[in-house]
Amino acid sequence: MSEPLPIAVLVSGTGTNLQALLDTVHGREAEIVAVASSTAEAPALARAESRGVPCAVFARAHYPDREARDRALGEWLDERAARLVVLAGYMELLTPQFLARFPGAVINVHPSLLPAFPGLGAIEQALAYGVKVFGVTVHFVDEGVDSGPVILQRALELPHAREREEVLRALRPLEHGLLTEAVRLYARGALRADPANPRRTIIDVPAQRGGDG
Ligand code: GRF
């Protein structure tokens, strides 16, 4: 098997997606070489620390502007040699300069079937709209809000859902499954843009071995 891909994970909160990555891909297809948080309060930090993963906080308030924060963040991730940046509940927008540093190598998990309900409060937006099918999207990050090319999506019918908590609880396993799968595919080099439509991400499936010999 090839060397694990060095990845960074950016967090702001609880860190259940980070935990899923630590539990399933870390030390296998990928090596989490850095966890950066937008806040020192994020419980996600303790999850990384307990596994010995280097952590740092890049709080917006500690820098004159977002550009300066993202420069410091980008430099730290470069020092750690991260080749993929995974946003796992990261609640800040990244600057175009940061994205240019990691071209095609920043991915995000979002709790809706994009392009429905981008941005903050996706589950609340979906409940307010009255949808009966919820879902999760993992996508490449571009300069817009949750607008980059889709990598993986999964839908979940919850026709009677009323509360954010019950939707969140139901979507969590889908998020964890899809995000870890996307990281595995990326690490394997299995993701590429469709030349006919760069919005479309093609997933290369390994050739099946013949069954007759
Ligand atoms: C998830 O719902 C994710 O989709 C969204 O932020 C939440 C993060 O949860 N982008 P956690 O911190 O990974 O538990």
PDB file of C-alpha atoms and ligand atoms in Angstrom:
ATOM      1  CA  MET A   1       0.000   0.000   0.000  1.00  0.00           C
ATOM      2  CA  SER A   2       1.220   3.523  -0.733  1.00  0.00           C
ATOM      3  CA  GLU A   3       2.318   5.997   1.956  1.00  0.00           C
ATOM      4  CA  PRO A   4      -0.540   7.606   3.924  1.00  0.00           C
ATOM      5  CA  LEU A   5      -1.543  11.015   2.573  1.00  0.00           C
ATOM      6  CA  PRO A   6      -0.670  13.822   5.037  1.00  0.00           C
ATOM      7  CA  ILE A   7      -3.892  15.696   5.772  1.00  0.00           C
ATOM      8  CA  ALA A   8      -4.949  18.626   7.946  1.00  0.00           C
ATOM      9  CA  VAL A   9      -8.367  18.921   9.581  1.00  0.00           C
ATOM     10  CA  LEU A  10      -9.931  22.297  10.373  1.00  0.00           C
ATOM     11  CA  VAL A  11     -12.520  22.405  13.160  1.00  0.00           C
ATOM     12  CA  SER A  12     -14.581  24.795  15.258  1.00  0.00           C
ATOM     13  CA  GLY A  13     -16.773  22.576  17.395  1.00  0.00           C
ATOM     14  CA  THR A  14     -17.529  19.139  18.760  1.00  0.00           C
ATOM     15  CA  GLY A  15     -15.341  17.245  16.353  1.00  0.00           C
ATOM     16  CA  THR A  16     -17.351  14.083  15.721  1.00  0.00           C
ATOM     17  CA  ASN A  17     -16.261  14.163  12.077  1.00  0.00           C
ATOM     18  CA  LEU A  18     -12.650  14.567  13.175  1.00  0.00           C
ATOM     19  CA  GLN A  19     -13.164  11.585  15.493  1.00  0.00           C
ATOM     20  CA  ALA A  20     -14.465   9.499  12.599  1.00  0.00           C
ATOM     21  CA  LEU A  21     -11.330  10.373  10.618  1.00  0.00           C
ATOM     22  CA  LEU A  22      -9.092   9.576  13.607  1.00  0.00           C
ATOM     23  CA  ASP A  23     -10.850   6.237  14.071  1.00  0.00           C
ATOM     24  CA  THR A  24     -10.979   5.066  10.476  1.00  0.00           C
ATOM     25  CA  VAL A  25      -8.446   6.632   8.090  1.00  0.00           C
ATOM     26  CA  HIS A  26      -5.736   8.029  10.399  1.00  0.00           C
ATOM     27  CA  GLY A  27      -2.605   5.874  10.188  1.00  0.00           C
ATOM     28  CA  ARG A  28      -4.077   3.986   7.253  1.00  0.00           C
ATOM     29  CA  GLU A  29      -4.867   5.777   3.963  1.00  0.00           C
ATOM     30  CA  ALA A  30      -4.151   9.166   5.542  1.00  0.00           C
ATOM     31  CA  GLU A  31      -2.080  10.620   8.355  1.00  0.00           C
ATOM     32  CA  ILE A  32      -3.641  13.564  10.205  1.00  0.00           C
ATOM     33  CA  VAL A  33      -0.579  15.791  10.587  1.00  0.00           C
ATOM     34  CA  ALA A  34      -2.358  18.915  11.876  1.00  0.00           C
ATOM     35  CA  VAL A  35      -5.625  19.982  13.461  1.00  0.00           C
ATOM     36  CA  ALA A  36      -6.365  23.708  13.404  1.00  0.00           C
ATOM     37  CA  SER A  37      -9.293  25.283  15.220  1.00  0.00           C
ATOM     38  CA  SER A  38     -10.903  28.696  14.844  1.00  0.00           C
ATOM     39  CA  THR A  39     -11.452  28.728  18.610  1.00  0.00           C
ATOM     40  CA  ALA A  40      -9.624  27.491  21.697  1.00  0.00           C
ATOM     41  CA  GLU A  41     -13.023  26.341  23.059  1.00  0.00           C
ATOM     42  CA  ALA A  42     -13.536  23.605  20.457  1.00  0.00           C
ATOM     43  CA  PRO A  43     -13.917  20.169  22.120  1.00  0.00           C
ATOM     44  CA  ALA A  44     -12.463  18.794  18.872  1.00  0.00           C
ATOM     45  CA  LEU A  45      -8.992  19.891  20.038  1.00  0.00           C
ATOM     46  CA  ALA A  46      -8.972  17.415  22.925  1.00  0.00           C
ATOM     47  CA  ARG A  47      -9.833  14.586  20.530  1.00  0.00           C
ATOM     48  CA  ALA A  48      -6.757  15.393  18.422  1.00  0.00           C
ATOM     49  CA  GLU A  49      -4.499  15.928  21.444  1.00  0.00           C
ATOM     50  CA  SER A  50      -5.472  12.592  22.925  1.00  0.00           C
ATOM     51  CA  ARG A  51      -4.148  10.945  19.759  1.00  0.00           C
ATOM     52  CA  GLY A  52      -0.949  13.006  19.781  1.00  0.00           C
ATOM     53  CA  VAL A  53      -1.882  15.029  16.689  1.00  0.00           C
ATOM     54  CA  PRO A  54      -0.330  18.544  16.642  1.00  0.00           C
ATOM     55  CA  CYS A  55      -3.017  21.197  17.251  1.00  0.00           C
ATOM     56  CA  ALA A  56      -3.122  24.976  16.929  1.00  0.00           C
ATOM     57  CA  VAL A  57      -5.713  27.737  17.265  1.00  0.00           C
ATOM     58  CA  PHE A  58      -6.045  30.427  14.590  1.00  0.00           C
ATOM     59  CA  ALA A  59      -8.713  32.734  16.001  1.00  0.00           C
ATOM     60  CA  ARG A  60      -9.899  35.569  13.785  1.00  0.00           C
ATOM     61  CA  ALA A  61      -9.584  38.010  16.716  1.00  0.00           C
ATOM     62  CA  HIS A  62      -5.832  37.382  17.001  1.00  0.00           C
ATOM     63  CA  TYR A  63      -5.105  38.752  13.515  1.00  0.00           C
ATOM     64  CA  PRO A  64      -5.696  42.126  11.839  1.00  0.00           C
ATOM     65  CA  ASP A  65      -7.796  40.496   9.091  1.00  0.00           C
ATOM     66  CA  ARG A  66      -8.785  37.156   7.551  1.00  0.00           C
ATOM     67  CA  GLU A  67      -5.921  37.347   5.041  1.00  0.00           C
ATOM     68  CA  ALA A  68      -3.355  37.530   7.864  1.00  0.00           C
ATOM     69  CA  ARG A  69      -5.049  34.691   9.731  1.00  0.00           C
ATOM     70  CA  ASP A  70      -5.161  32.501   6.630  1.00  0.00           C
ATOM     71  CA  ARG A  71      -1.519  33.284   5.831  1.00  0.00           C
ATOM     72  CA  ALA A  72      -0.488  32.074   9.293  1.00  0.00           C
ATOM     73  CA  LEU A  73      -2.767  29.044   9.014  1.00  0.00           C
ATOM     74  CA  GLY A  74      -1.482  28.184   5.519  1.00  0.00           C
ATOM     75  CA  GLU A  75       2.139  28.513   6.625  1.00  0.00           C
ATOM     76  CA  TRP A  76       1.548  26.188   9.567  1.00  0.00           C
ATOM     77  CA  LEU A  77      -0.162  23.597   7.380  1.00  0.00           C
ATOM     78  CA  ASP A  78       2.684  23.846   4.839  1.00  0.00           C
ATOM     79  CA  GLU A  79       5.226  23.330   7.630  1.00  0.00           C
ATOM     80  CA  ARG A  80       3.315  20.208   8.617  1.00  0.00           C
ATOM     81  CA  ALA A  81       3.392  19.183   4.900  1.00  0.00           C
ATOM     82  CA  ALA A  82      -0.388  18.729   4.661  1.00  0.00           C
ATOM     83  CA  ARG A  83      -1.536  17.867   1.132  1.00  0.00           C
ATOM     84  CA  LEU A  84      -5.293  17.789   1.740  1.00  0.00           C
ATOM     85  CA  VAL A  85      -7.274  20.155   3.982  1.00  0.00           C
ATOM     86  CA  VAL A  86     -10.498  18.747   5.401  1.00  0.00           C
ATOM     87  CA  LEU A  87     -13.074  21.138   6.821  1.00  0.00           C
ATOM     88  CA  ALA A  88     -14.917  19.203   9.523  1.00  0.00           C
ATOM     89  CA  GLY A  89     -17.315  21.641  11.130  1.00  0.00           C
ATOM     90  CA  TYR A  90     -15.035  24.618  10.443  1.00  0.00           C
ATOM     91  CA  MET A  91     -17.192  27.706  10.877  1.00  0.00           C
ATOM     92  CA  GLU A  92     -15.023  30.280   9.060  1.00  0.00           C
ATOM     93  CA  LEU A  93     -14.782  31.263   5.404  1.00  0.00           C
ATOM     94  CA  LEU A  94     -11.335  30.733   3.904  1.00  0.00           C
ATOM     95  CA  THR A  95      -9.778  33.439   1.746  1.00  0.00           C
ATOM     96  CA  PRO A  96      -9.057  32.935  -1.976  1.00  0.00           C
ATOM     97  CA  GLN A  97      -5.337  33.213  -1.117  1.00  0.00           C
ATOM     98  CA  PHE A  98      -5.627  30.230   1.230  1.00  0.00           C
ATOM     99  CA  LEU A  99      -7.516  28.193  -1.374  1.00  0.00           C
ATOM    100  CA  ALA A 100      -4.873  29.067  -4.002  1.00  0.00           C
ATOM    101  CA  ARG A 101      -2.270  27.540  -1.714  1.00  0.00           C
ATOM    102  CA  PHE A 102      -4.105  24.182  -1.751  1.00  0.00           C
ATOM    103  CA  PRO A 103      -5.612  24.029  -5.254  1.00  0.00           C
ATOM    104  CA  GLY A 104      -8.277  21.340  -5.561  1.00  0.00           C
ATOM    105  CA  ALA A 105      -7.227  20.058  -2.151  1.00  0.00           C
ATOM    106  CA  VAL A 106      -9.771  21.496   0.294  1.00  0.00           C
ATOM    107  CA  ILE A 107     -12.942  19.513   1.031  1.00  0.00           C
ATOM    108  CA  ASN A 108     -15.937  20.149   3.294  1.00  0.00           C
ATOM    109  CA  VAL A 109     -18.848  18.213   4.761  1.00  0.00           C
ATOM    110  CA  HIS A 110     -22.229  19.949   4.809  1.00  0.00           C
ATOM    111  CA  PRO A 111     -25.487  18.678   6.352  1.00  0.00           C
ATOM    112  CA  SER A 112     -27.789  19.203   3.357  1.00  0.00           C
ATOM    113  CA  LEU A 113     -28.227  18.021  -0.204  1.00  0.00           C
ATOM    114  CA  LEU A 114     -26.473  20.917  -1.917  1.00  0.00           C
ATOM    115  CA  PRO A 115     -27.277  23.171  -3.657  1.00  0.00           C
ATOM    116  CA  ALA A 116     -30.234  23.227  -1.230  1.00  0.00           C
ATOM    117  CA  PHE A 117     -29.611  25.032   2.058  1.00  0.00           C
ATOM    118  CA  PRO A 118     -25.997  26.254   1.871  1.00  0.00           C
ATOM    119  CA  GLY A 119     -24.409  28.275   4.648  1.00  0.00           C
ATOM    120  CA  LEU A 120     -25.189  28.395   8.327  1.00  0.00           C
ATOM    121  CA  GLY A 121     -28.099  26.523   9.897  1.00  0.00           C
ATOM    122  CA  ALA A 122     -28.614  24.092   7.004  1.00  0.00           C
ATOM    123  CA  ILE A 123     -30.781  21.742   9.049  1.00  0.00           C
ATOM    124  CA  GLU A 124     -32.890  24.607  10.428  1.00  0.00           C
ATOM    125  CA  GLN A 125     -33.320  25.921   6.876  1.00  0.00           C
ATOM    126  CA  ALA A 126     -34.454  22.498   5.668  1.00  0.00           C
ATOM    127  CA  LEU A 127     -36.916  22.091   8.560  1.00  0.00           C
ATOM    128  CA  ALA A 128     -38.325  25.578   7.982  1.00  0.00           C
ATOM    129  CA  TYR A 129     -38.801  24.723   4.293  1.00  0.00           C
ATOM    130  CA  GLY A 130     -40.670  21.578   5.261  1.00  0.00           C
ATOM    131  CA  VAL A 131     -38.590  19.072   3.297  1.00  0.00           C
ATOM    132  CA  LYS A 132     -39.103  15.345   3.821  1.00  0.00           C
ATOM    133  CA  VAL A 133     -35.748  14.261   2.435  1.00  0.00           C
ATOM    134  CA  PHE A 134     -32.621  15.493   4.171  1.00  0.00           C
ATOM    135  CA  GLY A 135     -29.036  14.637   3.390  1.00  0.00           C
ATOM    136  CA  VAL A 136     -25.314  15.216   3.455  1.00  0.00           C
ATOM    137  CA  THR A 137     -22.851  16.502   0.860  1.00  0.00           C
ATOM    138  CA  VAL A 138     -19.075  16.287   0.746  1.00  0.00           C
ATOM    139  CA  HIS A 139     -17.695  18.768  -1.766  1.00  0.00           C
ATOM    140  CA  PHE A 140     -14.555  20.547  -2.904  1.00  0.00           C
ATOM    141  CA  VAL A 141     -14.305  24.055  -1.481  1.00  0.00           C
ATOM    142  CA  ASP A 142     -14.249  27.001  -3.855  1.00  0.00           C
ATOM    143  CA  GLU A 143     -14.528  30.722  -3.143  1.00  0.00           C
ATOM    144  CA  GLY A 144     -18.299  30.607  -2.624  1.00  0.00           C
ATOM    145  CA  VAL A 145     -20.318  29.336   0.321  1.00  0.00           C
ATOM    146  CA  ASP A 146     -20.768  25.552  -0.006  1.00  0.00           C
ATOM    147  CA  SER A 147     -20.702  25.968  -3.793  1.00  0.00           C
ATOM    148  CA  GLY A 148     -17.789  23.803  -4.956  1.00  0.00           C
ATOM    149  CA  PRO A 149     -18.058  20.580  -6.978  1.00  0.00           C
ATOM    150  CA  VAL A 150     -19.858  17.722  -5.249  1.00  0.00           C
ATOM    151  CA  ILE A 151     -17.811  14.634  -4.381  1.00  0.00           C
ATOM    152  CA  LEU A 152     -20.359  12.445  -2.555  1.00  0.00           C
ATOM    153  CA  GLN A 153     -23.984  12.888  -1.477  1.00  0.00           C
ATOM    154  CA  ARG A 154     -26.444  10.783   0.434  1.00  0.00           C
ATOM    155  CA  ALA A 155     -30.129  11.377   1.099  1.00  0.00           C
ATOM    156  CA  LEU A 156     -32.207  10.341   4.082  1.00  0.00           C
ATOM    157  CA  GLU A 157     -35.989  10.335   4.260  1.00  0.00           C
ATOM    158  CA  LEU A 158     -37.251  11.830   7.504  1.00  0.00           C
ATOM    159  CA  PRO A 159     -40.830  12.736   6.636  1.00  0.00           C
ATOM    160  CA  HIS A 160     -41.883  13.419  10.228  1.00  0.00           C
ATOM    161  CA  ALA A 161     -38.824  15.274  11.507  1.00  0.00           C
ATOM    162  CA  ARG A 162     -39.491  18.480  13.427  1.00  0.00           C
ATOM    163  CA  GLU A 163     -36.481  19.054  15.654  1.00  0.00           C
ATOM    164  CA  ARG A 164     -32.947  19.991  14.649  1.00  0.00           C
ATOM    165  CA  GLU A 165     -31.515  17.498  17.152  1.00  0.00           C
ATOM    166  CA  GLU A 166     -33.304  14.496  15.676  1.00  0.00           C
ATOM    167  CA  VAL A 167     -32.187  15.399  12.144  1.00  0.00           C
ATOM    168  CA  LEU A 168     -28.637  16.010  13.326  1.00  0.00           C
ATOM    169  CA  ARG A 169     -28.601  12.655  15.111  1.00  0.00           C
ATOM    170  CA  ALA A 170     -29.849  10.888  12.010  1.00  0.00           C
ATOM    171  CA  LEU A 171     -27.416  12.654   9.662  1.00  0.00           C
ATOM    172  CA  ARG A 172     -24.298  12.187  11.810  1.00  0.00           C
ATOM    173  CA  PRO A 173     -23.513   8.618  10.703  1.00  0.00           C
ATOM    174  CA  LEU A 174     -23.997   9.660   7.075  1.00  0.00           C
ATOM    175  CA  GLU A 175     -21.576  12.569   7.543  1.00  0.00           C
ATOM    176  CA  HIS A 176     -18.966  10.367   9.141  1.00  0.00           C
ATOM    177  CA  GLY A 177     -19.291   7.689   6.470  1.00  0.00           C
ATOM    178  CA  LEU A 178     -19.214  10.092   3.534  1.00  0.00           C
ATOM    179  CA  LEU A 179     -16.344  12.250   4.813  1.00  0.00           C
ATOM    180  CA  THR A 180     -14.089   9.298   5.586  1.00  0.00           C
ATOM    181  CA  GLU A 181     -14.952   7.745   2.211  1.00  0.00           C
ATOM    182  CA  ALA A 182     -14.109  11.002   0.393  1.00  0.00           C
ATOM    183  CA  VAL A 183     -10.739  11.205   2.167  1.00  0.00           C
ATOM    184  CA  ARG A 184      -9.984   7.597   1.224  1.00  0.00           C
ATOM    185  CA  LEU A 185     -10.885   8.256  -2.415  1.00  0.00           C
ATOM    186  CA  TYR A 186      -8.795  11.423  -2.499  1.00  0.00           C
ATOM    187  CA  ALA A 187      -5.826   9.639  -0.908  1.00  0.00           C
ATOM    188  CA  ARG A 188      -6.119   6.907  -3.530  1.00  0.00           C
ATOM    189  CA  GLY A 189      -6.073   9.496  -6.318  1.00  0.00           C
ATOM    190  CA  ALA A 190      -9.526   8.324  -7.375  1.00  0.00           C
ATOM    191  CA  LEU A 191     -11.160  11.770  -7.730  1.00  0.00           C
ATOM    192  CA  ARG A 192     -10.903  13.886 -10.872  1.00  0.00           C
ATOM    193  CA  ALA A 193     -12.908  16.551 -12.625  1.00  0.00           C
ATOM    194  CA  ASP A 194     -14.913  15.488 -15.680  1.00  0.00           C
ATOM    195  CA  PRO A 195     -13.246  17.263 -18.645  1.00  0.00           C
ATOM    196  CA  ALA A 196     -16.714  17.701 -20.203  1.00  0.00           C
ATOM    197  CA  ASN A 197     -18.037  19.410 -17.068  1.00  0.00           C
ATOM    198  CA  PRO A 198     -15.523  20.344 -14.360  1.00  0.00           C
ATOM    199  CA  ARG A 199     -18.416  20.710 -11.881  1.00  0.00           C
ATOM    200  CA  ARG A 200     -18.757  16.957 -12.039  1.00  0.00           C
ATOM    201  CA  THR A 201     -16.357  14.849 -10.007  1.00  0.00           C
ATOM    202  CA  ILE A 202     -15.582  11.477 -11.526  1.00  0.00           C
ATOM    203  CA  ILE A 203     -14.779   8.693  -9.087  1.00  0.00           C
ATOM    204  CA  ASP A 204     -12.426   6.121 -10.579  1.00  0.00           C
ATOM    205  CA  VAL A 205     -13.450   2.671  -9.484  1.00  0.00           C
ATOM    206  CA  PRO A 206     -10.566   0.162  -9.315  1.00  0.00           C
ATOM    207  CA  ALA A 207     -10.728  -2.433 -12.077  1.00  0.00           C
ATOM    208  CA  GLN A 208     -12.428  -5.636 -10.964  1.00  0.00           C
ATOM    209  CA  ARG A 209     -10.293  -8.751 -11.042  1.00  0.00           C
ATOM    210  CA  GLY A 210     -11.624 -11.391 -13.384  1.00  0.00           C
ATOM    211  CA  GLY A 211     -13.346 -14.250 -11.587  1.00  0.00           C
ATOM    212  CA  ASP A 212     -12.217 -17.012 -13.943  1.00  0.00           C
ATOM    213  CA  GLY A 213      -8.534 -17.252 -13.355  1.00  0.00           C
TER     214      GLY A 213
HETATM  215  C1  GRF B   1     -21.441  18.908  10.947  1.00  0.00           C
HETATM  216  O1  GRF B   1     -22.837  18.857  10.982  1.00  0.00           O
HETATM  217  C2  GRF B   1     -20.945  19.331   9.585  1.00  0.00           C
HETATM  218  O2  GRF B   1     -21.761  18.885   8.553  1.00  0.00           O
HETATM  219  C3  GRF B   1     -21.007  20.827   9.681  1.00  0.00           C
HETATM  220  O3  GRF B   1     -20.608  21.115  11.002  1.00  0.00           O
HETATM  221  C4  GRF B   1     -20.927  20.006  11.859  1.00  0.00           C
HETATM  222  C5  GRF B   1     -19.680  19.599  12.568  1.00  0.00           C
HETATM  223  O4  GRF B   1     -19.875  18.603  13.516  1.00  0.00           O
HETATM  224  N1  GRF B   1     -20.189  21.435   8.629  1.00  0.00           N
HETATM  225  P1  GRF B   1     -18.639  17.990  14.294  1.00  0.00           P
HETATM  226  O5  GRF B   1     -17.875  19.140  14.953  1.00  0.00           O
HETATM  227  O6  GRF B   1     -17.779  17.247  13.322  1.00  0.00           O
HETATM  228  O7  GRF B   1     -19.232  17.093  15.334  1.00  0.00           O
END
